[in-house]
Short mmCIF file of C-alpha atoms in Angstrom, two decimals:
data_model
loop_
_atom_site.label_atom_id
_atom_site.label_comp_id
_atom_site.label_asym_id
_atom_site.label_seq_id
_atom_site.Cartn_x
_atom_site.Cartn_y
_atom_site.Cartn_z
CA MET A 60 67.49 -89.10 -97.06
CA ASN A 61 68.12 -90.77 -93.71
CA THR A 62 70.43 -87.86 -92.48
CA VAL A 63 67.97 -85.74 -93.11
CA PHE A 64 64.98 -87.58 -91.90
CA ILE A 65 67.26 -87.96 -88.34
CA GLY A 66 68.09 -84.43 -88.44
CA GLN A 67 64.51 -83.79 -88.20
CA ILE A 68 63.72 -85.59 -85.74
CA ILE A 69 66.30 -84.54 -83.88
CA GLY A 70 64.95 -80.67 -83.86
CA ILE A 71 61.86 -82.49 -82.83
CA VAL A 72 62.33 -83.65 -79.73
CA PRO A 73 63.28 -80.29 -78.03
CA ILE A 74 60.29 -79.00 -79.65
CA SER A 75 58.23 -80.89 -78.12
CA ALA A 76 60.09 -81.68 -75.04
CA ILE A 77 59.64 -78.05 -74.25
CA LEU A 78 55.83 -78.63 -75.37
CA LEU A 79 55.21 -80.72 -73.26
CA PHE A 80 56.70 -79.12 -70.47
CA LEU A 81 54.67 -76.39 -70.87
CA LEU A 82 51.73 -78.23 -71.12
CA ALA A 83 52.90 -80.03 -67.23
CA LYS A 84 52.88 -76.26 -66.32
CA LEU A 85 49.88 -75.22 -67.31
CA VAL A 86 48.03 -78.33 -65.75
CA SER A 87 50.37 -78.00 -62.47
CA ARG A 88 48.54 -74.33 -62.02
CA HIS A 89 45.12 -75.38 -63.03
CA ARG A 90 45.22 -78.17 -60.33
CA LEU A 91 46.27 -75.49 -57.72
CA SER A 92 44.67 -72.35 -59.27
CA HIS A 93 43.55 -71.46 -55.83
CA MET A 94 43.14 -72.39 -51.95
CA GLU A 95 40.34 -74.58 -51.07
CA ASP A 96 39.94 -72.63 -48.62
CA GLY A 97 41.41 -70.27 -45.87
CA HIS A 98 40.81 -72.10 -42.08
CA GLY A 99 43.63 -71.45 -40.55
CA HIS A 100 45.31 -68.35 -42.38
CA ALA A 101 44.52 -64.59 -41.08
CA VAL A 102 44.09 -61.75 -43.65
CA LEU A 103 44.33 -58.00 -42.32
CA ILE A 104 42.46 -55.61 -44.59
CA THR A 105 42.28 -52.04 -43.80
CA GLY A 106 39.47 -49.87 -44.30
CA CYS A 107 36.80 -52.58 -43.86
CA ASP A 108 33.61 -49.34 -42.29
CA SER A 109 32.11 -49.31 -46.22
CA GLY A 110 33.11 -49.63 -49.49
CA PHE A 111 35.54 -52.77 -50.92
CA GLY A 112 36.89 -53.20 -47.67
CA HIS A 113 33.83 -54.42 -46.01
CA HIS A 114 32.77 -56.52 -48.67
CA LEU A 115 35.67 -58.60 -48.87
CA ALA A 116 35.96 -58.88 -45.08
CA ARG A 117 32.84 -60.55 -45.43
CA CYS A 118 33.81 -62.56 -48.56
CA LEU A 119 37.13 -63.64 -47.33
CA ASN A 120 35.23 -64.77 -43.46
CA HIS A 121 32.64 -66.73 -45.81
CA LYS A 122 35.97 -68.86 -47.02
CA GLY A 123 37.40 -70.00 -43.55
CA PHE A 124 40.03 -67.22 -43.28
CA VAL A 125 40.39 -64.81 -39.80
CA VAL A 126 39.94 -61.43 -40.97
CA PHE A 127 40.72 -58.97 -39.02
CA ALA A 128 38.97 -55.69 -40.43
CA GLY A 129 40.38 -52.24 -39.90
CA CYS A 130 37.67 -49.98 -38.98
CA LEU A 131 38.05 -46.24 -38.65
CA TYR A 132 35.06 -46.22 -36.47
CA PRO A 133 35.08 -49.92 -34.37
CA GLU A 134 31.28 -48.35 -32.98
CA GLY A 135 30.25 -47.26 -36.07
CA ILE A 136 26.98 -48.46 -38.51
CA GLY A 137 29.70 -50.17 -40.99
CA ALA A 138 32.00 -52.13 -38.24
CA GLN A 139 28.96 -53.23 -36.30
CA SER A 140 26.63 -54.85 -39.54
CA LEU A 141 29.84 -56.65 -39.81
CA ILE A 142 29.89 -58.25 -36.52
CA ARG A 143 26.33 -59.54 -37.52
CA GLN A 144 26.40 -60.42 -40.60
CA THR A 145 30.03 -62.89 -40.21
CA SER A 146 31.59 -65.57 -37.79
CA SER A 147 33.40 -65.31 -34.97
CA ARG A 148 36.35 -65.71 -36.69
CA LEU A 149 35.95 -61.87 -37.97
CA LYS A 150 38.06 -59.85 -35.39
CA ILE A 151 37.07 -55.56 -35.68
CA LEU A 152 40.37 -53.55 -35.41
CA LYS A 153 40.31 -50.00 -34.11
CA LEU A 154 42.95 -48.87 -37.21
CA ASP A 155 43.26 -45.19 -37.84
CA VAL A 156 46.59 -45.94 -41.08
CA THR A 157 48.23 -42.27 -40.47
CA LYS A 158 48.00 -42.54 -36.48
CA ASP A 159 51.42 -44.95 -35.72
CA GLU A 160 49.68 -45.93 -32.23
CA ASP A 161 47.21 -47.40 -34.30
CA VAL A 162 48.91 -49.54 -36.62
CA GLN A 163 51.61 -50.66 -33.76
CA GLN A 164 48.23 -51.50 -31.50
CA ALA A 165 46.74 -53.35 -34.47
CA LYS A 166 49.47 -55.52 -35.01
CA LYS A 167 50.00 -56.34 -31.31
CA LEU A 168 46.11 -57.92 -30.87
CA VAL A 169 47.03 -59.81 -34.52
CA GLN A 170 49.90 -61.59 -33.01
CA GLU A 171 48.17 -62.30 -30.13
CA ASN A 172 45.40 -63.83 -32.05
CA LEU A 173 47.34 -65.57 -35.08
CA PRO A 174 45.80 -69.21 -36.66
CA GLU A 175 48.08 -71.79 -36.47
CA LYS A 176 49.07 -70.90 -40.79
CA GLY A 177 50.17 -67.07 -39.78
CA LEU A 178 48.91 -64.33 -41.09
CA TRP A 179 48.55 -64.94 -45.62
CA ALA A 180 47.75 -61.34 -47.04
CA VAL A 181 47.53 -58.25 -46.22
CA VAL A 182 44.80 -55.77 -48.04
CA ASN A 183 45.62 -52.08 -47.85
CA ASN A 184 41.86 -51.10 -49.20
CA ALA A 185 41.49 -47.98 -46.82
CA GLY A 186 41.27 -44.29 -48.79
CA ILE A 187 39.74 -41.22 -49.48
CA SER A 188 39.01 -39.44 -52.87
CA ASP A 189 38.27 -35.99 -53.23
CA TRP A 190 38.28 -34.10 -56.12
CA ALA A 191 39.51 -30.17 -57.31
CA GLU A 192 41.67 -28.46 -60.08
CA ILE A 193 44.67 -27.95 -58.95
CA GLU A 194 44.44 -23.89 -57.71
CA TRP A 195 41.43 -25.53 -56.17
CA SER A 196 43.16 -27.01 -53.55
CA THR A 197 45.31 -26.19 -50.61
CA PHE A 198 48.43 -27.96 -49.59
CA GLU A 199 46.40 -29.48 -46.78
CA ASP A 200 44.58 -31.24 -49.35
CA PHE A 201 47.39 -33.17 -51.14
CA ARG A 202 49.01 -33.32 -47.88
CA ASN A 203 45.54 -35.38 -46.14
CA MET A 204 44.68 -37.43 -49.16
CA VAL A 205 49.17 -38.62 -49.46
CA ASP A 206 49.00 -38.62 -45.48
CA ILE A 207 46.14 -41.78 -45.84
CA ASN A 208 46.63 -43.15 -49.61
CA LEU A 209 50.62 -43.56 -49.30
CA PHE A 210 51.67 -42.89 -46.36
CA GLY A 211 49.05 -44.91 -44.85
CA CYS A 212 49.62 -48.04 -46.37
CA ILE A 213 53.48 -47.56 -46.36
CA ARG A 214 53.02 -47.56 -42.27
CA THR A 215 51.26 -50.31 -42.29
CA SER A 216 52.68 -52.48 -44.68
CA ILE A 217 56.35 -52.03 -42.87
CA ALA A 218 54.27 -52.83 -39.71
CA PHE A 219 52.78 -56.46 -41.36
CA LEU A 220 55.15 -57.66 -43.37
CA PRO A 221 57.32 -59.46 -41.09
CA LEU A 222 54.38 -61.62 -40.00
CA VAL A 223 53.68 -61.51 -43.72
CA ARG A 224 56.90 -63.23 -45.15
CA ALA A 225 56.90 -65.93 -42.45
CA ALA A 226 54.03 -67.17 -44.02
CA LYS A 227 55.24 -66.85 -47.53
CA GLY A 228 51.42 -64.68 -47.86
CA ARG A 229 50.65 -61.76 -50.38
CA MET A 230 50.71 -58.16 -50.15
CA VAL A 231 47.50 -56.11 -52.52
CA TYR A 232 47.57 -52.57 -52.80
CA VAL A 233 44.15 -50.68 -53.92
CA SER A 234 44.66 -47.91 -56.30
CA SER A 235 43.39 -46.31 -59.57
CA ILE A 236 43.51 -46.01 -62.97
CA PHE A 237 44.53 -42.21 -61.89
CA SER A 238 48.06 -43.85 -60.87
CA PHE A 239 48.37 -43.57 -64.56
CA PHE A 240 45.34 -41.72 -66.21
CA ASN A 241 45.86 -38.27 -65.78
CA CYS A 242 42.33 -36.36 -65.81
CA LEU A 243 41.43 -32.81 -64.86
CA ASN A 244 40.28 -32.25 -61.13
CA MET A 245 41.80 -35.43 -59.71
CA GLY A 246 45.70 -34.22 -59.16
CA ALA A 247 45.84 -34.81 -55.78
CA TYR A 248 44.17 -38.04 -55.44
CA SER A 249 46.84 -39.37 -58.67
CA VAL A 250 49.98 -38.65 -56.57
CA SER A 251 49.36 -40.41 -54.23
CA LYS A 252 47.89 -43.22 -56.12
CA ARG A 253 51.11 -43.10 -58.41
CA GLY A 254 53.45 -42.92 -55.03
CA LEU A 255 51.55 -45.97 -54.15
CA GLU A 256 52.32 -48.25 -57.10
CA ALA A 257 56.02 -46.95 -56.86
CA PHE A 258 55.63 -48.08 -53.35
CA ALA A 259 54.28 -51.32 -54.78
CA ASP A 260 56.48 -52.02 -57.12
CA CYS A 261 59.28 -51.54 -55.90
CA LEU A 262 57.94 -53.89 -53.15
CA ARG A 263 57.62 -57.00 -55.59
CA VAL A 264 60.96 -57.21 -56.32
CA GLU A 265 62.50 -57.27 -53.37
CA MET A 266 59.69 -59.62 -51.53
CA ALA A 267 60.56 -61.79 -54.49
CA SER A 268 62.68 -63.68 -53.34
CA PHE A 269 60.48 -64.33 -49.78
CA GLY A 270 58.64 -65.62 -51.57
CA VAL A 271 55.73 -63.18 -51.07
CA LYS A 272 53.57 -61.89 -54.14
CA VAL A 273 52.68 -58.16 -54.59
CA SER A 274 49.55 -57.12 -56.01
CA ILE A 275 48.14 -54.65 -57.20
CA ILE A 276 44.36 -53.62 -57.97
CA GLN A 277 43.35 -50.65 -60.25
CA PRO A 278 39.25 -49.86 -60.71
CA GLY A 279 38.49 -47.76 -62.87
CA ASN A 280 34.83 -45.51 -62.03
CA PHE A 281 33.19 -47.12 -59.03
CA GLY A 282 32.12 -43.33 -57.18
CA GLN A 283 28.53 -45.02 -56.73
CA ALA A 284 29.66 -48.52 -55.80
CA THR A 285 31.45 -47.32 -53.18
CA ASN A 286 30.61 -43.99 -52.04
CA ILE A 287 34.16 -43.18 -51.71
CA VAL A 288 34.34 -39.59 -53.87
CA ARG A 289 33.64 -37.01 -51.80
CA MET A 290 30.07 -34.95 -52.85
CA LYS A 291 30.90 -31.45 -53.08
CA SER A 292 29.25 -28.13 -54.78
CA GLY A 293 30.03 -25.60 -56.98
CA LEU A 294 29.49 -22.90 -54.63
CA ASP A 295 31.48 -25.63 -51.87
CA ILE A 296 34.76 -24.54 -54.08
CA TRP A 297 33.63 -21.37 -54.35
CA GLU A 298 33.96 -19.98 -51.33
CA LYS A 299 37.53 -21.44 -50.57
CA LEU A 300 39.08 -19.29 -53.71
CA ASP A 301 40.59 -16.23 -53.06
CA ASP A 302 40.01 -13.26 -55.10
CA GLU A 303 42.23 -13.89 -58.15
CA ARG A 304 41.57 -17.03 -58.34
CA LYS A 305 38.02 -16.43 -58.80
CA GLN A 306 39.33 -14.13 -61.52
CA THR A 307 39.97 -16.78 -63.23
CA PHE A 308 37.90 -19.30 -62.44
CA ASN A 309 34.57 -17.77 -62.77
CA ARG A 310 31.39 -19.31 -60.97
CA GLN A 311 29.50 -20.79 -63.67
CA TYR A 312 32.71 -22.39 -65.03
CA ILE A 313 32.92 -24.22 -61.63
CA GLU A 314 29.28 -24.86 -61.56
CA LEU A 315 29.38 -26.18 -64.72
CA ALA A 316 32.56 -28.94 -63.65
CA SER A 317 30.78 -29.89 -60.10
CA GLU A 318 27.98 -31.10 -62.50
CA TYR A 319 29.69 -33.07 -64.69
CA PHE A 320 31.53 -34.64 -62.37
CA ILE A 321 28.38 -35.89 -60.22
CA SER A 322 27.28 -36.85 -63.59
CA THR A 323 30.50 -38.62 -64.46
CA CYS A 324 30.84 -40.31 -61.19
CA LYS A 325 27.04 -42.05 -61.81
CA ALA A 326 27.69 -43.34 -65.26
CA GLY A 327 30.20 -45.91 -63.27
CA PHE A 328 29.65 -48.92 -61.86
CA LYS A 329 26.71 -49.39 -59.63
CA ASP A 330 28.02 -52.46 -57.54
CA THR A 331 31.55 -53.62 -55.94
CA ALA A 332 31.81 -57.53 -57.87
CA LEU A 333 34.87 -56.63 -60.48
CA VAL A 334 36.78 -55.35 -57.73
CA ILE A 335 36.02 -57.83 -54.70
CA ASN A 336 36.81 -60.79 -57.42
CA ALA A 337 39.99 -59.36 -58.59
CA MET A 338 41.22 -59.50 -54.81
CA MET A 339 39.66 -62.59 -53.85
CA HIS A 340 41.85 -63.67 -56.72
CA ALA A 341 45.28 -61.76 -55.56
CA VAL A 342 44.09 -63.31 -52.27
CA MET A 343 43.56 -67.07 -52.95
CA SER A 344 45.20 -67.60 -56.17
CA ARG A 345 48.39 -69.76 -56.71
CA GLN A 346 49.16 -67.03 -58.85
CA PRO A 347 47.76 -63.93 -58.43
CA LYS A 348 48.85 -61.05 -60.79
CA TYR A 349 50.23 -58.37 -60.39
CA ARG A 350 48.19 -55.93 -61.76
CA TYR A 351 44.56 -56.16 -61.67
CA LEU A 352 42.55 -53.06 -64.49
CA LEU A 353 39.06 -52.74 -63.62
CA VAL A 354 37.17 -51.44 -66.42
CA SER A 355 34.71 -51.84 -68.35
CA VAL A 356 35.18 -54.05 -71.84
CA LEU A 357 34.74 -50.79 -73.91
CA ASP A 358 37.75 -48.91 -71.71
CA GLN A 359 40.26 -52.28 -71.26
CA VAL A 360 41.46 -50.93 -74.92
CA PHE A 361 42.80 -47.94 -74.53
CA PHE A 362 43.77 -47.94 -71.31
CA ARG A 363 45.82 -51.22 -71.87
CA LEU A 364 47.36 -49.01 -74.47
CA HIS A 365 47.56 -45.63 -72.71
CA PRO A 366 51.45 -46.16 -71.16
CA PHE A 367 52.62 -46.92 -74.33
CA LEU A 368 51.14 -44.17 -76.50
CA PRO A 369 52.87 -41.02 -77.11
CA THR A 370 52.11 -38.16 -74.27
CA ALA A 371 51.36 -35.23 -77.03
CA PHE A 372 48.62 -37.62 -77.56
CA THR A 373 46.90 -39.17 -74.09
CA ASP A 374 46.88 -35.16 -73.72
CA ALA A 375 44.66 -34.29 -76.70
CA VAL A 376 42.09 -36.93 -75.99
CA PHE A 377 40.72 -34.25 -73.84
CA SER A 378 40.25 -32.10 -76.11
CA LEU A 379 37.51 -34.40 -77.51
CA SER A 380 35.78 -33.74 -74.11
CA SER A 381 32.47 -31.18 -74.18
CA MET A 382 33.73 -30.06 -71.30
CA TYR A 383 37.15 -29.39 -71.60
CA VAL A 384 36.10 -26.78 -74.59
CA LYS A 385 33.69 -24.94 -72.26
CA ARG A 386 36.25 -24.93 -69.71
CA LYS A 387 38.63 -22.93 -72.26
CA GLU A 388 36.36 -20.87 -73.25
CA MET A 389 34.72 -19.95 -70.07
CA LEU A 390 38.44 -19.18 -68.46
CA TYR A 391 38.24 -15.83 -67.34
CA ALA A 392 35.24 -15.28 -68.58
CA LYS A 393 32.79 -12.14 -66.52
#
């Protein structure tokens, strides 16, 4: 009996030690869950004229960070409102992420104005969105989307990584659910965001050795909150099509698609709070997430499961939409 009892004690000790270790880690993580403030640290944010970047710049400035707010139009309404609503720690930079000269000039200005603790984070937020079926698009439509949403992030990242690496800081990328969710009308946008996530995933593995953390923000439907989605009529699309495509996609269907897309955007989130909170966590948390999936509670289950479901099943989901049923009926219709 004594031997059995001793054996049980010996078996319990390692388990107890593991539990105590995990508890200590959790307590430690809780105590150091967030930076108290950003004093002495700098953050660069691209795309601050409006939307997520604009709101994040204000929030991080309020937290004490020196904020370098990259704006396409430094004299525009968005940039000027940032100047009025924030402290002198916020600096407006002329930054078109598609231009090497803008990125290099921005880097020079950042280096000349860094606080004592250096560049803590780069938030790659600048981006555009548009919608159209692939056959309604041109090669230039794809090129423009990728040049801003993907190559713009790569260009900015390569330039500023040495500064972030020196601070053992953060790289944050604003992606989308369309990086993994295939949807009618979002082909060019999906291509740009899927490429962006591949880049960020590779960078995360490389940067782990340097103590730099990489996070991806995946917003759902925030079109109404940011006005990022280009609103265009069925006529705008129709006039771009050649005769062959006009015979395939009749005018009535294109008008219907336009109305459907606009109504879908209006059904999304009406403010940016969910995304801004995730961005703040990615910048300030001691343990930021790899990915922040930002959709409604109801959609969370589907989007969490989506990457693991068979392609045949996820493609079939679209057949449940009345829009897809009407599309099939109206193709080639006179």
